[in-house]
Coordinates of C-alpha atoms and ligand atoms in Angstrom, one line a residue:
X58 CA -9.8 -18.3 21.1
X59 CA -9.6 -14.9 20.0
X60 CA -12.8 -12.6 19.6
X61 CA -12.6 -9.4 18.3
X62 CA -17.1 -8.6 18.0
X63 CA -19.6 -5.7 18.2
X64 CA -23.0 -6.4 19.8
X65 CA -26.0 -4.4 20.5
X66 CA -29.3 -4.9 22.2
X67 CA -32.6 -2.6 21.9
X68 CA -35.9 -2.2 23.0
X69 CA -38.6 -0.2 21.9
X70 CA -42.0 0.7 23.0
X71 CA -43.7 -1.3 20.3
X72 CA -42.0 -2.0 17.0
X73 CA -40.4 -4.9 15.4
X74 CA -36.6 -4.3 16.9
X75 CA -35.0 -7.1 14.3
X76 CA -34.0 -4.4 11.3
X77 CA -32.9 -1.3 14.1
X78 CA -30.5 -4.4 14.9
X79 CA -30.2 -5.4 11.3
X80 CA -28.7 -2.0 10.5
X81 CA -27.0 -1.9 13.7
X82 CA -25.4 -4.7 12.8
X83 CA -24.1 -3.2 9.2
X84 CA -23.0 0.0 11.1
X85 CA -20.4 -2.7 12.8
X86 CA -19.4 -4.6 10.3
X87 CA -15.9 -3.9 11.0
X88 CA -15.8 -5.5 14.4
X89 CA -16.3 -8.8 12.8
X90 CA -17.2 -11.0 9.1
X91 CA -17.3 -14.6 10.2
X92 CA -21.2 -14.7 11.9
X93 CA -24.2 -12.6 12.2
X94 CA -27.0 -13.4 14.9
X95 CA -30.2 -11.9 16.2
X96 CA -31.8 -13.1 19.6
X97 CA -35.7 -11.6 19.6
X98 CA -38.4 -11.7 22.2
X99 CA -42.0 -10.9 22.0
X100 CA -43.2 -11.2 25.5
X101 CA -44.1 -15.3 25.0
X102 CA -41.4 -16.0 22.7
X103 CA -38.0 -16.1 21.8
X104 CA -37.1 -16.1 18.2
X105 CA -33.0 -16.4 16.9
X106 CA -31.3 -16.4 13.4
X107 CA -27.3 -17.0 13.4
X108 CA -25.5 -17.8 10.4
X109 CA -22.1 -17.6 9.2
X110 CA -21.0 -14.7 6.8
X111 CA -21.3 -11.1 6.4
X112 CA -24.5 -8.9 7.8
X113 CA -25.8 -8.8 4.3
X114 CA -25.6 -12.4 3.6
X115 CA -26.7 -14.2 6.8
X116 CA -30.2 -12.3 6.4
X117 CA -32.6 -12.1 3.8
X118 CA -36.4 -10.6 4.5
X119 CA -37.7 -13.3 5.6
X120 CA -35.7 -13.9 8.3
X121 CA -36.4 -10.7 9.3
X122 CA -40.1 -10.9 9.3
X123 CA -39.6 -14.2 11.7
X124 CA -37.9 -12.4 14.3
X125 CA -41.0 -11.5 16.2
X126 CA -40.7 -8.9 19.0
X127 CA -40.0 -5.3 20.6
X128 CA -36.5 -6.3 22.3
X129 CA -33.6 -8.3 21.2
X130 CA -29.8 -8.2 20.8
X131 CA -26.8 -8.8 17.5
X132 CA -23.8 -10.0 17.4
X133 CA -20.9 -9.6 14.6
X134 CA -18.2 -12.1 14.8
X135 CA -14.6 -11.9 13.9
X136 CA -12.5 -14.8 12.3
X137 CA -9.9 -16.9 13.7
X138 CA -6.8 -17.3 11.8
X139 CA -7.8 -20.3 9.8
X140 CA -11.1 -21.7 11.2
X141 CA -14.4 -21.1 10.6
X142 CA -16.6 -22.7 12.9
X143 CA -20.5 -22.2 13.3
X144 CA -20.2 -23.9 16.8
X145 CA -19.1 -20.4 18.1
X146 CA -21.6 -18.1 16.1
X147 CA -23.6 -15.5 18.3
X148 CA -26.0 -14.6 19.9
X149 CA -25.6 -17.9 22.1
X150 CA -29.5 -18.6 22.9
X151 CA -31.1 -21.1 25.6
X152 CA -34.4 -21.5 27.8
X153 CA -33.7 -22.9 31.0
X154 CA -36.1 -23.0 34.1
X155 CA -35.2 -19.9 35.1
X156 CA -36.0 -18.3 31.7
X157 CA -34.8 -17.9 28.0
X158 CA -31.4 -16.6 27.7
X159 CA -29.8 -14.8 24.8
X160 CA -26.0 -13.7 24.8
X161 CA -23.9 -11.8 22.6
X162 CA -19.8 -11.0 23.9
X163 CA -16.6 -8.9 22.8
X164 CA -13.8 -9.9 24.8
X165 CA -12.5 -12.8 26.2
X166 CA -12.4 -14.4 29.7
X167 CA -9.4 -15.7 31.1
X168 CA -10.8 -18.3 33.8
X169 CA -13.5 -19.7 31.0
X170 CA -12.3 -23.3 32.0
X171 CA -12.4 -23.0 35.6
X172 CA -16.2 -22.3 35.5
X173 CA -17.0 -25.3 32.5
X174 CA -15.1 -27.8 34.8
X175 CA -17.3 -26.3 38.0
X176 CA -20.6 -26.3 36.2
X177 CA -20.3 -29.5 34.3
X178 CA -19.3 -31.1 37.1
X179 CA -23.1 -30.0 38.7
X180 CA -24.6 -31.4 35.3
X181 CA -24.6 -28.8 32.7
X182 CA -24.0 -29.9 29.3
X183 CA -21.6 -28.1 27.1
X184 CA -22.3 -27.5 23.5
X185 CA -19.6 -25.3 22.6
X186 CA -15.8 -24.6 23.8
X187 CA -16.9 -20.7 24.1
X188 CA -16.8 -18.4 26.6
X189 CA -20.1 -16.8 26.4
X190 CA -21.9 -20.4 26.9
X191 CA -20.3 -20.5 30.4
X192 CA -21.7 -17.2 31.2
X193 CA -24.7 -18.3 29.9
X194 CA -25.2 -21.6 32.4
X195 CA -23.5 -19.7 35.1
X196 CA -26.4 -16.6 34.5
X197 CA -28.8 -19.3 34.2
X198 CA -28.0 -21.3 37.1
X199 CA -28.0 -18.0 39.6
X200 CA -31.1 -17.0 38.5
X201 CA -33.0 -20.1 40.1
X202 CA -32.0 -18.5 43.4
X203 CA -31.6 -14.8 42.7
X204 CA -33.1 -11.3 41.3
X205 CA -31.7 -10.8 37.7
X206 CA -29.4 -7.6 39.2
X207 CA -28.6 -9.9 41.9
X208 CA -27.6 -13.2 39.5
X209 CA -25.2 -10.8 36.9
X210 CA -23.6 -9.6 40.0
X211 CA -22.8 -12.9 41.0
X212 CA -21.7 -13.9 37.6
X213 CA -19.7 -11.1 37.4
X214 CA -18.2 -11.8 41.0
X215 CA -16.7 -15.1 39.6
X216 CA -15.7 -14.2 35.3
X217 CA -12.4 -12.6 35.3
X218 CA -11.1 -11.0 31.6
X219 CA -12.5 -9.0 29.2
X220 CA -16.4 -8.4 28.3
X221 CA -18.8 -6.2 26.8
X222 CA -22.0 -7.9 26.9
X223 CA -25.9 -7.5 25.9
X224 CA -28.0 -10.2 27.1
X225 CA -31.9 -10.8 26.8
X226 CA -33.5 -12.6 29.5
X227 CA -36.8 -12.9 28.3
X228 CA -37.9 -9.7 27.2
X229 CA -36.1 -7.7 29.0
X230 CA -32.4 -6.7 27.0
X231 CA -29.1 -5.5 29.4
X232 CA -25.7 -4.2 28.8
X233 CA -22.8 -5.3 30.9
X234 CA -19.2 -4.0 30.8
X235 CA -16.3 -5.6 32.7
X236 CA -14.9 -4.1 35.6
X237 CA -12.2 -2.4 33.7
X238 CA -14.0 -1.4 30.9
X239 CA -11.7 -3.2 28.0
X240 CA -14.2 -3.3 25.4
X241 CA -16.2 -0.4 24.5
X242 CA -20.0 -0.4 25.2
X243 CA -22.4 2.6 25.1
X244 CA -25.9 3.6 25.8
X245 CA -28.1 6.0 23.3
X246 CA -31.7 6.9 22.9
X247 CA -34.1 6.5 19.8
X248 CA -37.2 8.3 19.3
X249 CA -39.0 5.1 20.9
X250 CA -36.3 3.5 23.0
X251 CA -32.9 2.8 24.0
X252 CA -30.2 1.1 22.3
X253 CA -27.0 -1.0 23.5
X254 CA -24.0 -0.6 20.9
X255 CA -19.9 -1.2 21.2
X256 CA -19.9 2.1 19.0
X257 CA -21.9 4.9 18.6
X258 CA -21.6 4.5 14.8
X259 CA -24.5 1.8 15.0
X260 CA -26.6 4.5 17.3
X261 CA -25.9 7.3 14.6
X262 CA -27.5 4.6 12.0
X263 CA -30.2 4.4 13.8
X264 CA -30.9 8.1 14.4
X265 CA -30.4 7.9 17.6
X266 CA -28.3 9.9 20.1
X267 CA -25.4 8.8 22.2
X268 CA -26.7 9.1 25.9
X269 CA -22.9 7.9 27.5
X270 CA -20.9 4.9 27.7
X271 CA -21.6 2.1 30.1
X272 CA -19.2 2.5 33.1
X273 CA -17.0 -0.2 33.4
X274 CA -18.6 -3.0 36.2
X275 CA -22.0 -1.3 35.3
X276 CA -25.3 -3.2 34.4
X277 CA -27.7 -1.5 32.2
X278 CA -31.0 -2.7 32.2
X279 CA -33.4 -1.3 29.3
X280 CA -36.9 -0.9 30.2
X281 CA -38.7 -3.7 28.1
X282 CA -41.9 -0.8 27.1
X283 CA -38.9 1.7 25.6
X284 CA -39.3 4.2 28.3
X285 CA -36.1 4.2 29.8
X286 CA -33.3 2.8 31.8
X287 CA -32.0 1.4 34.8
X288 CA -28.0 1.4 36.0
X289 CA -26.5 -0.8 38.7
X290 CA -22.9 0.1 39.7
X291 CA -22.2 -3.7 40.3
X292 CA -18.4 -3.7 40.7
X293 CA -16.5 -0.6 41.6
X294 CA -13.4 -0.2 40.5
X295 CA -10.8 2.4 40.8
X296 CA -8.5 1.3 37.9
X297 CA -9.6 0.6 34.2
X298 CA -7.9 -1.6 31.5
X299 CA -9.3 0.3 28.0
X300 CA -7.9 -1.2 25.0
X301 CA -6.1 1.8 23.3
X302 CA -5.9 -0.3 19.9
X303 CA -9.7 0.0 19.8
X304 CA -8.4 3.9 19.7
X305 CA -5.5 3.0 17.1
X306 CA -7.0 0.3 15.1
X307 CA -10.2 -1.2 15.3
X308 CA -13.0 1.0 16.1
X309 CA -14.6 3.3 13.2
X310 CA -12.9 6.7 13.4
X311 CA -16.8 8.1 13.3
X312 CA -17.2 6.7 16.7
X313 CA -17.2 8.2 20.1
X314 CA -15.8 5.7 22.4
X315 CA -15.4 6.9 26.5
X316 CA -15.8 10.5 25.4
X317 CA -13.3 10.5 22.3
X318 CA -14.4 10.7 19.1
X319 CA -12.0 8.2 17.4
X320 CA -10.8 10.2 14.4
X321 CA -10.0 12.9 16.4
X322 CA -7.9 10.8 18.7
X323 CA -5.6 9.4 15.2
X324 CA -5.5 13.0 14.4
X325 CA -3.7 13.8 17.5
X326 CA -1.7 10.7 17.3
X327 CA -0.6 11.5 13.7
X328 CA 0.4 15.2 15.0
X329 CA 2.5 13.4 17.9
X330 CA 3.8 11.3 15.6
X331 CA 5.1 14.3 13.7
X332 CA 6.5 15.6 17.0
X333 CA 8.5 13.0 18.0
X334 CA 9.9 12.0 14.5
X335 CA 9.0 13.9 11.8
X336 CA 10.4 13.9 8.2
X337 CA 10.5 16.5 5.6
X338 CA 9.4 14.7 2.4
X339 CA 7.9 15.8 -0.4
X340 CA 4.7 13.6 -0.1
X341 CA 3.2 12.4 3.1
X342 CA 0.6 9.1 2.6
X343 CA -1.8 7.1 4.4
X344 CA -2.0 3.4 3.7
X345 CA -5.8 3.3 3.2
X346 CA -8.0 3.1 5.4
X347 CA -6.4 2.4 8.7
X348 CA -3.5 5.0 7.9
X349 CA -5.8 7.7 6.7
X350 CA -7.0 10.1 10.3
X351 CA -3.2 9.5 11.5
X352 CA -1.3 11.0 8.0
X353 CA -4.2 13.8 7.8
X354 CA -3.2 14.8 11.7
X355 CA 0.6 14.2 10.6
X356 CA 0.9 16.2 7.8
X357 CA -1.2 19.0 9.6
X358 CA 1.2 19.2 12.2
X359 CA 4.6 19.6 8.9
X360 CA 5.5 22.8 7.9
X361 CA 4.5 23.7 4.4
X362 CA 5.8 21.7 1.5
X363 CA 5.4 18.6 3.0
X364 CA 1.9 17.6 1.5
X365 CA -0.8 15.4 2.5
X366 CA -1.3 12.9 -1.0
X367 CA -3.4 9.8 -1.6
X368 CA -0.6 8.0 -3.6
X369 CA -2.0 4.7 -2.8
X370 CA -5.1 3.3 -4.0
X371 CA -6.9 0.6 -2.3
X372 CA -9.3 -1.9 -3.7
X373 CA -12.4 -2.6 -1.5
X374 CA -13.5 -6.0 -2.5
X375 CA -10.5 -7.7 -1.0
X376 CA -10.6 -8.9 2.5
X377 CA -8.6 -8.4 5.3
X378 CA -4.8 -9.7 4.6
X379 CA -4.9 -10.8 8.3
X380 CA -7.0 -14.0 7.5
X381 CA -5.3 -15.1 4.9
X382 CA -3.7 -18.1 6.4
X383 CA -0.3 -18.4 4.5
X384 CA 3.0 -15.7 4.5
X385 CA 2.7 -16.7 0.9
X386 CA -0.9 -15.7 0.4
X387 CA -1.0 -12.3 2.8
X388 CA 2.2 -11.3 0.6
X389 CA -0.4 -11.6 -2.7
X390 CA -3.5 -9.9 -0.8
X391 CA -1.2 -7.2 -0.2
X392 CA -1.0 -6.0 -4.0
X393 CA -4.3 -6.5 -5.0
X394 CA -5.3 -4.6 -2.2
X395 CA -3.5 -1.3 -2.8
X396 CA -1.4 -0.2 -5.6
X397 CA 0.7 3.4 -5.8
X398 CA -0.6 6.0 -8.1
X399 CA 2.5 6.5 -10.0
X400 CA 2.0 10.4 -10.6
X401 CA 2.1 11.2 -6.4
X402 CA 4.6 8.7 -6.2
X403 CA 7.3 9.0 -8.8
X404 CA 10.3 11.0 -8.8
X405 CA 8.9 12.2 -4.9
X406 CA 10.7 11.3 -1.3
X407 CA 7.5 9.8 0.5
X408 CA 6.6 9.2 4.1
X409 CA 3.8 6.4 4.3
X410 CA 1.6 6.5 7.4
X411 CA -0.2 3.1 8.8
X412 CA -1.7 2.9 12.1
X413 CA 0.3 -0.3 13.6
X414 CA 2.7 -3.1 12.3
X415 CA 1.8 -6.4 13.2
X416 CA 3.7 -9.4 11.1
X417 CA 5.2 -6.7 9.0
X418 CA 3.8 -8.0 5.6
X419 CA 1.9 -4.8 4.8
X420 CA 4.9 -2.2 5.3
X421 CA 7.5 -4.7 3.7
X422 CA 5.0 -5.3 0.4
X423 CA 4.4 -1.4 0.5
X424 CA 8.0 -0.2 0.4
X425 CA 8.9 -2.3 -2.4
X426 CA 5.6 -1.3 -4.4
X427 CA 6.8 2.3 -3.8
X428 CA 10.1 1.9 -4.6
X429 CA 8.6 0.0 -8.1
X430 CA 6.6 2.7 -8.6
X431 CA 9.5 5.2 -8.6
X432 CA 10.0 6.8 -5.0
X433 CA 13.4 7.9 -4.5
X434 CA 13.0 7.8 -0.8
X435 CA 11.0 5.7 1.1
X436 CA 10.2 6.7 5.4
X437 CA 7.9 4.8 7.2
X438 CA 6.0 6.3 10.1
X439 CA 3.5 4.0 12.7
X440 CA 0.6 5.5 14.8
X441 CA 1.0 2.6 17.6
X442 CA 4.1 1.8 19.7
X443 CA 5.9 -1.7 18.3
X444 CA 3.6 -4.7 18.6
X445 CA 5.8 -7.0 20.8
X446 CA 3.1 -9.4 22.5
X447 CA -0.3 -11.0 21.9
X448 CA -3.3 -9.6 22.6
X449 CA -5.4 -11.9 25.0
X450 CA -8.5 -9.8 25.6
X451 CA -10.1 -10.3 22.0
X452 CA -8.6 -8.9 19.6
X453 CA -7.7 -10.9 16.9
X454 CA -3.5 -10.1 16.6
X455 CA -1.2 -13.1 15.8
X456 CA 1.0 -15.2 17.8
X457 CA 4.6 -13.7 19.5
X458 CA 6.2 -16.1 17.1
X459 CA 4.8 -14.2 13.7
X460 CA 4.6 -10.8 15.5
X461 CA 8.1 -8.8 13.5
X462 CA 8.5 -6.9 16.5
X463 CA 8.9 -9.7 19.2
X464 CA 12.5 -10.0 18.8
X465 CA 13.6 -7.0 16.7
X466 CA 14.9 -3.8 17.4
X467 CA 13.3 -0.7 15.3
X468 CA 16.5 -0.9 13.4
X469 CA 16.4 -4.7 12.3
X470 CA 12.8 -4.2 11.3
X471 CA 13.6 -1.0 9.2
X472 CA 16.3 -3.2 7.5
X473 CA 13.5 -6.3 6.8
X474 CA 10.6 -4.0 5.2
X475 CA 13.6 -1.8 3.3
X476 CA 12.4 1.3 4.3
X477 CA 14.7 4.5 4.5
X478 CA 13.8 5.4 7.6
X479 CA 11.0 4.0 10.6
X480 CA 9.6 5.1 13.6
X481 CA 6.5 4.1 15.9
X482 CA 4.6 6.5 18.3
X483 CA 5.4 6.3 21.9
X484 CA 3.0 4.6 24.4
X485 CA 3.1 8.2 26.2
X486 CA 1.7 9.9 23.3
X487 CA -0.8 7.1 23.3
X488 CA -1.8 8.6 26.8
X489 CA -1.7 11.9 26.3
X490 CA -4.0 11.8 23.1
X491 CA -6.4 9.8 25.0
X492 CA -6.7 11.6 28.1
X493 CA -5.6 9.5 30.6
X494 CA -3.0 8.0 32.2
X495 CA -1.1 4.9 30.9
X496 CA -2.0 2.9 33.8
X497 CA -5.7 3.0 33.1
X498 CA -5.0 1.3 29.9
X499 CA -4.6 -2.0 28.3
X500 CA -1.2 -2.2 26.6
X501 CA -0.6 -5.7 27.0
X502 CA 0.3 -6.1 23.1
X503 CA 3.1 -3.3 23.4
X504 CA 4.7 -3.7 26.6
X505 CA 3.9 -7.5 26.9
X506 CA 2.9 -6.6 30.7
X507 CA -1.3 -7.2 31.5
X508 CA -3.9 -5.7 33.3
X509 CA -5.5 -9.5 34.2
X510 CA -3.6 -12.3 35.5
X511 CA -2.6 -14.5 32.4
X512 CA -0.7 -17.6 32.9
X513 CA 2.5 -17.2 31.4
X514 CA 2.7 -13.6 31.2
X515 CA 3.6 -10.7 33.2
X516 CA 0.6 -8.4 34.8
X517 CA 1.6 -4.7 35.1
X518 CA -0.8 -4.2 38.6
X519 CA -2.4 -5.9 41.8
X520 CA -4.9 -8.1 40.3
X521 CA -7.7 -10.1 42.1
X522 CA -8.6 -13.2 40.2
X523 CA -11.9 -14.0 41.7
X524 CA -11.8 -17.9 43.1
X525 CA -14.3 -20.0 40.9
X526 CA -16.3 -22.2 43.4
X527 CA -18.9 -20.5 46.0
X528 CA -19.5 -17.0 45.2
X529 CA -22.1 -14.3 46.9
X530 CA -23.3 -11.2 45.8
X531 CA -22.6 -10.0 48.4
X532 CA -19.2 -10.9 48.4
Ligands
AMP704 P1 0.9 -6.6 9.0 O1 0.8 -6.6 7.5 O2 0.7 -8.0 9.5 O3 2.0 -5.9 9.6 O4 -0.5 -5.9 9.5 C1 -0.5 -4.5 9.6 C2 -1.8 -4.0 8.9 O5 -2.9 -4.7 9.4 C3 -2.0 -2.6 9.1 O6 -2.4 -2.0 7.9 C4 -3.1 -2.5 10.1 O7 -4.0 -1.5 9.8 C5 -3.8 -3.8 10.0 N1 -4.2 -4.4 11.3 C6 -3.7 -4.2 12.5 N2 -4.2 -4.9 13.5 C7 -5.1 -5.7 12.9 C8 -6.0 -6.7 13.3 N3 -6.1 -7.1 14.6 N4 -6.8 -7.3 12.4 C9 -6.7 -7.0 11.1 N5 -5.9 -6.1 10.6 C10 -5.1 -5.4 11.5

């Protein structure tokens, strides 16, 4: 299972929190279209809407006006190739004797079966095969005997993989973040509260301001009156595993995400890319949108003459060509989602910018549109280094099979999309534009080496899997 989601949790010293997470919701749109939830709770109760579908549709006023309450958390879901199943729709929400839970996850645990098998073996019933209903029974169950700081400490002691969570347990919302921080997750302030987001776009919706990211292994607890915050360093950790295609790819350039502000970030990519393989054309392009921070930063860095054009225009009501389940099908979605504008394009050599190749469909459809449209020359230029592996940590990528770089060199794939010339963006320039060093970054889908311990594949560190089966915080 693949999840690529944004959540968010807020609480507020008095006021209804189900639209702050309604728009918050909206403002991360982008991290997923399958499902839309809200968890509430007013002190007594706790009050949940999930359906399938975008923000707008799964929520009409009167759902609104039923979620009772000052504190609560969202959840945006992103689709699997292919299914669409409601089983799997977030926030996941139970009462148990220790409490009503409500959970809402980006990211994806690697030892998810380990923990079902332990906990249904001691009588918990399954409803779902997700991973956030196994942290949900294994929260539940450590609260009987412990503190709540104490029982997501001990839940955290035994999860291993990738999370970004906000939870309600009763009225009172938190924010966890794994121990190496792969998904984002970051803390800001309204004028009557505090607010739990995966980007700082939904805070800025909000009118709020951006207080700092949640440290990787940190628990956040919001004060359920508004007032404030509480932060537990629960896991220390000396090496982090960010997911630079959040960077690339999949978080709004508007965002600030561990001190970057996104757009900025493609803009120095795109100026890198120039640097390492620049082209003198006479038009420089972004494929819209994705394309867009990395050709403006690109064409910056050119010498004059070589200028920054839209020559491809995109039409918004089409969805994403990733979940279009056939080759046939994404080929299609492809030209009704952008076409050339002849005039930029016509008569004109052209370098067209994207942020990353993944099955190769969009570059391969965009060449040849180009070429139709009358481009003499045709140079392709990607902000990401070639996507050779799967991403296991919830992003929502394709398997090695359909991935075009797998098993090609840069010169075979040039020659399948027809493109004059290609080139990708080193994973140093990656690391340099972000600020840190490679090894404190996920790059599992471009080196096929992980940060976590995933059978089958190759790590690229020391990694502790933490054994399933008796577990103390104080371990
Ligand atoms: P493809 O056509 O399969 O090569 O996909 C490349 C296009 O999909 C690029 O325009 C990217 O901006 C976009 N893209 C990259 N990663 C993803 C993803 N995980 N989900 C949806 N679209 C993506």
């Amino acid at each position: 299972m693949h999840e690529k989601c944004g959540v968010v949790g807020i609480s507020t010293a008095d006021r209804d929190v189900a639209r702050p997470l309604y728009y918050s919701l909206y403002a991360l749109q982008h991290r997923g279209q399958e499902s839309a939830g809200i968890v509430t709770h007013d002190g007594f109760q706790q009050y949940e809407h999930v359906e399938m579908g975008l923000v707008g549709d799964a929520f009409d006023e009167g759902d609104l006006d039923s979620l009772n309450g000052s504190n609560g958390i969202g959840h945006v879901r992103y689709p699997t190739s292919g299914s669409v199943n409601n089983c799997c729709a977030q926030p996941f929400s139970v009462s148990f004797k220790s409490g009503s839970l409500g959970l809402a996850h980006n990211g994806n645990l690697i030892n998810t079966d380990e923990i079902r098998e332990e906990l249904a073996a001691l009588g918990h019933a399954f409803t779902s095969d997700g991973d956030t209903e196994v942290i949900a029974h294994d929260l539940a169950r450590n609260l009987l005997e412990e503190d709540l700081v104490r029982a997501v400490k001990r839940t955290m002691s035994r999860i291993h993989g990738s999370y970004s969570l906000t939870i309600t347990h009763d009225e009172t919302v938190l924010g966890v973040r794994d121990p190496q921080g792969n998904r984002p997750l970051c803390i800001g302030e309204l004028d009557d509260g505090y607010v739990l987001a995966s980007e700082s776009a939904a805070i800025d919706t909000l009118d709020g301001e951006l207080v700092r990211d949640v440290r990787p292994g940190e628990l956040v607890v919001l004060h359920d009156d508004g007032s404030g915050f509480d932060t537990y360093q629960l896991v220390e950790t000396e090496q982090t595993a960010h997911c630079f295609f959040e960077h690339v790819y999949f978080a709004r350039p508007d965002s600030v995400i561990d001190d970057e502000l996104v757009y900025e970030v493609r803009r120095d990519l795109g100026g890198a890319l120039w640097e390492e393989s620049g082209i003198e054309t006479d038009v420089v392009m972004p494929v819209p949108d994705s394309g867009r921070a990395f050709a403006s930063g690109y064409a910056d860095a050119a010498p004059e003459g070589v200028d920054f054009a839209e020559g491809l225009m995109k039409n918004r009501y089409v969805g994403r060509t990733f979940i279009m389940p056939t080759q046939d099908e994404r080929e299609r979605a492809v030209r009704l989602k952008l076409n050339p504008i002849k005039s930029t394009v016509e008569g004109k050599t052209v370098t067209v910018i994207d942020d990353s190749i993944v099955r190769g469909t969009t570059s391969s459809q965009l060449v040849e549109l180009l070429y139709e449209a009358g481009a003499e020359e045709v140079h392709v230029r990607i902000g990401a280094p070639p996507i050779v592996a799967p991403c296991y940590m919830g992003i929502d990528m394709a398997s090695r099979e359909e991935l075009i770089a797998a098993d090609k060199s840069v010169d075979e794939i040039r020659e399948e999309i027809k493109a004059d010339s290609l080139s990708y963006l080193s994973i140093g320039a990656i690391a340099d534009a972000l600020g840190t060093s490679d090894s404190n970054l996920c790059l599992g889908c471009v080196t096929g080496e992980y940060p976590y311990d995933i059978e089958g594949e190759q790590t690229d560190r020391e990694v502790e899997r933490p054994a399933v089966g008796h577990s103390s915080a104080d371990d």
